[in-house]
PDB file of C-alpha atoms in Angstrom:
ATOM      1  CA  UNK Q   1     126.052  69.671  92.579  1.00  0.00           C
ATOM      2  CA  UNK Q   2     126.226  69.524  89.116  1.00  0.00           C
ATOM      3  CA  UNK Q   3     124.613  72.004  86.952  1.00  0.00           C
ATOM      4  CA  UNK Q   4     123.648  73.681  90.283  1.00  0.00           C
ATOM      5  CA  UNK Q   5     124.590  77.578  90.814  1.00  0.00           C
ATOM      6  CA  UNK Q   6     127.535  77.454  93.171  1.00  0.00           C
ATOM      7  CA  UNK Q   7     126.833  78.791  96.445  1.00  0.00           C
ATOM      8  CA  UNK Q   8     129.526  81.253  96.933  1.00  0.00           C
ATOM      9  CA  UNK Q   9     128.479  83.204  94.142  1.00  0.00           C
ATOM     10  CA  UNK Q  10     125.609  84.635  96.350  1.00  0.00           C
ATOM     11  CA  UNK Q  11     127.656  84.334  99.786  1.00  0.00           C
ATOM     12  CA  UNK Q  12     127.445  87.973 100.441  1.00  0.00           C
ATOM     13  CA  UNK Q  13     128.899  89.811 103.381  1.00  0.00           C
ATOM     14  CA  UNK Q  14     129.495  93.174 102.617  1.00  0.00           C
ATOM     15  CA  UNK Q  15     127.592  96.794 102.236  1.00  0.00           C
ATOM     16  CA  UNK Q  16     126.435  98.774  99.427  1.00  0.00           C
ATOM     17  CA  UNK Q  17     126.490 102.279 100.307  1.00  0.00           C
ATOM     18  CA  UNK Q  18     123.800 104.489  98.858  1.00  0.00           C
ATOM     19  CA  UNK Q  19     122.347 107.760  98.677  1.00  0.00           C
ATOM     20  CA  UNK Q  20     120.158 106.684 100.882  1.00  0.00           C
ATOM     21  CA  UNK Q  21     121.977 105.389 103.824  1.00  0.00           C
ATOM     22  CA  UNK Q  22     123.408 101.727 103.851  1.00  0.00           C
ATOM     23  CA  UNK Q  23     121.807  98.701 102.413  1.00  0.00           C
ATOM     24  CA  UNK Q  24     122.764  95.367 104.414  1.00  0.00           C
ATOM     25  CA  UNK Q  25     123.922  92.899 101.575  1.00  0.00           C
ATOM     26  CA  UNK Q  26     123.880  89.731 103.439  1.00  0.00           C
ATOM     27  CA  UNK Q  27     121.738  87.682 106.017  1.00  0.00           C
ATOM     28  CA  UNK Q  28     120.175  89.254 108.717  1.00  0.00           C
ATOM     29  CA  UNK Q  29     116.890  87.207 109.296  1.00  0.00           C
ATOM     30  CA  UNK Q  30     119.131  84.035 110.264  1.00  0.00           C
ATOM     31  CA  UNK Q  31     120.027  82.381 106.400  1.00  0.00           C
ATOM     32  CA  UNK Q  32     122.803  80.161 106.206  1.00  0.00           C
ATOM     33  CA  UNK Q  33     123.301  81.078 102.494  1.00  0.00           C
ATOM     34  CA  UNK Q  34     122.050  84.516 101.495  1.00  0.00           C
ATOM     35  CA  UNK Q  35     120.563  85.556  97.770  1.00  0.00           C
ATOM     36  CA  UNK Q  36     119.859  88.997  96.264  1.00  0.00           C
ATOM     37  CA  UNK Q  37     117.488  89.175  94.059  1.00  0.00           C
ATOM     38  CA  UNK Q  38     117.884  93.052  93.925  1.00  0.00           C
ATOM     39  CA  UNK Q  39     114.592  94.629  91.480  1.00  0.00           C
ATOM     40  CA  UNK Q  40     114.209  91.681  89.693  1.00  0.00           C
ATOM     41  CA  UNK Q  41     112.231  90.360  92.230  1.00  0.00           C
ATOM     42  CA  UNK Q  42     111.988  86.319  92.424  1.00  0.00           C
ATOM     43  CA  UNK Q  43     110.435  85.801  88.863  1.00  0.00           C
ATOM     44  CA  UNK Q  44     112.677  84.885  85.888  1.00  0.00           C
ATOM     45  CA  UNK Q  45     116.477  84.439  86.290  1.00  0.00           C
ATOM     46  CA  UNK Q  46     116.420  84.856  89.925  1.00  0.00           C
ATOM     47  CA  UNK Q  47     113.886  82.213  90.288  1.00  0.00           C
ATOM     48  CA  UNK Q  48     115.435  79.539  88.194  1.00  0.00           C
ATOM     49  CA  UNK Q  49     118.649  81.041  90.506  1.00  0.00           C
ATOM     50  CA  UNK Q  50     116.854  80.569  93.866  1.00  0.00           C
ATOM     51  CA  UNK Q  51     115.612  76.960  92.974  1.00  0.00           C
ATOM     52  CA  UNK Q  52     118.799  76.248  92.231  1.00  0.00           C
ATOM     53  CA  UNK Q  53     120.256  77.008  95.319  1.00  0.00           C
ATOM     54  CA  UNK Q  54     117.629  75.753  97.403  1.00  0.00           C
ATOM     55  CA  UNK Q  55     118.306  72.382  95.257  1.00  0.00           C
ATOM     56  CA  UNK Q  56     121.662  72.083  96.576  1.00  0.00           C
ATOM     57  CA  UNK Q  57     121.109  72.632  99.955  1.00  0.00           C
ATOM     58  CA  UNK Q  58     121.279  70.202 102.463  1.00  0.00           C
ATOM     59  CA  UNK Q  59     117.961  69.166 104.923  1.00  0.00           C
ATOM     60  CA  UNK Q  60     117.864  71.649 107.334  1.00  0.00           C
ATOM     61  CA  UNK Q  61     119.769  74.610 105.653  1.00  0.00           C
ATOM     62  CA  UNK Q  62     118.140  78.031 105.512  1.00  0.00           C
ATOM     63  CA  UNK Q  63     117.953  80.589 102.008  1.00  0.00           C
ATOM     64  CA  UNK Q  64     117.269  84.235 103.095  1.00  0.00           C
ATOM     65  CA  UNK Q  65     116.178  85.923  99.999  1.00  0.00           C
ATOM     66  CA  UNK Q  66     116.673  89.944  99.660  1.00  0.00           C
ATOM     67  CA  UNK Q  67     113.955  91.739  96.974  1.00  0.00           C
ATOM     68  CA  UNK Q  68     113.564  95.154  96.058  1.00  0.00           C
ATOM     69  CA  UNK Q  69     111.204  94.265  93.327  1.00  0.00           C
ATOM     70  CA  UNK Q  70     107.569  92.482  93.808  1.00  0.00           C
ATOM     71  CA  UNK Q  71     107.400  90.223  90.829  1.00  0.00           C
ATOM     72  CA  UNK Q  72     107.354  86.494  91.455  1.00  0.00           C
ATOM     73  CA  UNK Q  73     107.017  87.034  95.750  1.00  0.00           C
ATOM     74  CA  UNK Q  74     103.757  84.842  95.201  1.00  0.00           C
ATOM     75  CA  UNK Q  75     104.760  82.146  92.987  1.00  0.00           C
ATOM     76  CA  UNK Q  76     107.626  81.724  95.088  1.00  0.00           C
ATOM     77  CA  UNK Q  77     105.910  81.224  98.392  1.00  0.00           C
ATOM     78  CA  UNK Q  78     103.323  78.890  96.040  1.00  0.00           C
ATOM     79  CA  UNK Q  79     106.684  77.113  94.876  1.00  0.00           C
ATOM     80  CA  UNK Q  80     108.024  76.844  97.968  1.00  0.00           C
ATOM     81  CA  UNK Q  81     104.419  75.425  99.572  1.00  0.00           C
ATOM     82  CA  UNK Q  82     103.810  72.752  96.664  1.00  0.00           C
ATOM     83  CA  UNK Q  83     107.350  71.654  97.412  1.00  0.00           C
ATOM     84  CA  UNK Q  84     107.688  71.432 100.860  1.00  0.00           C
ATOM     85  CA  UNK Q  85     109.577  74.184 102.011  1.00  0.00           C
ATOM     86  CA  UNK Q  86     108.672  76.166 104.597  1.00  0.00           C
ATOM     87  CA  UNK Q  87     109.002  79.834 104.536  1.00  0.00           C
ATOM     88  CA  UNK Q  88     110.522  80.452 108.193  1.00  0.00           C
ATOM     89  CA  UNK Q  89     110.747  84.613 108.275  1.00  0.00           C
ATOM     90  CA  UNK Q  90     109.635  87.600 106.381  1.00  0.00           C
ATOM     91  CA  UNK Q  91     110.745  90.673 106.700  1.00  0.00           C
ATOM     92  CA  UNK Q  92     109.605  94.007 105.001  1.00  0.00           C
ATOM     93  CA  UNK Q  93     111.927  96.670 105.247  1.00  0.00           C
ATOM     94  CA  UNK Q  94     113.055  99.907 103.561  1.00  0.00           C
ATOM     95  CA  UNK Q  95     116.328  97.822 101.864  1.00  0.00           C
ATOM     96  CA  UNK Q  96     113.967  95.850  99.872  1.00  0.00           C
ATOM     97  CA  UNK Q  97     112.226  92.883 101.537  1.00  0.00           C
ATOM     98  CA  UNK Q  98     113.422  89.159 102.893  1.00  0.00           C
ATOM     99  CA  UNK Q  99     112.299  85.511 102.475  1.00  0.00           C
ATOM    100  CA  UNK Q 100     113.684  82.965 104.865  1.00  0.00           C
ATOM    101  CA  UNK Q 101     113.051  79.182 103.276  1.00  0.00           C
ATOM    102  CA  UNK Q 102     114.226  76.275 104.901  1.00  0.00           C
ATOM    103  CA  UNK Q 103     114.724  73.239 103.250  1.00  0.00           C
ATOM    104  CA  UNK Q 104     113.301  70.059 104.763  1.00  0.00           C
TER     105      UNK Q 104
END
């Protein structure tokens, strides 16, 4: 996987404790490998970080992508049509909303 992002960087399975309440930091709409994209939303950084992942994935894997911010949602479903990827689950909630992508 060279060049790729290394998966365990965005392995997360822990809780961020907020004001708030608590904010679930790792899959909960079925994702083998969780991502959050936090408020940057999937644009930028976090997009080039997502394809990346999704990249080194093997057929059949899932990505369940967490984002509190709105930019990029669209180009990444558009992304993820024009490449074959089906977007399993999405999930709004108040902890920021969630992408499920499979790859094929």
């Amino acid at each position: 996987m060279d060049g790729a992002p290394t998966l365990n960087r965005w392995a997360s399975c822990f809780a961020k404790v907020e004001a708030k309440g608590v904010i679930v930091l790792e899959a909960v709409i079925g994702g083998d490998v969780f991502y959050d994209a936090g408020d940057q939303g999937c644009a930028g950084p976090a997009f080039k970080d997502i394809v990346g992942i999704l990249n080194g994935l093997d057929s059949g894997r899932t990505l369940e992508i967490r984002s509190t911010g709105r930019a990029g949602r669209e180009s990444l479903r558009a992304f993820c049509r024009l490449r074959g990827w089906p977007i399993e689950a999405e999930d709004a909630g108040p902890e920021g909303d969630r992408i499920l992508v499979r790859k094929p």
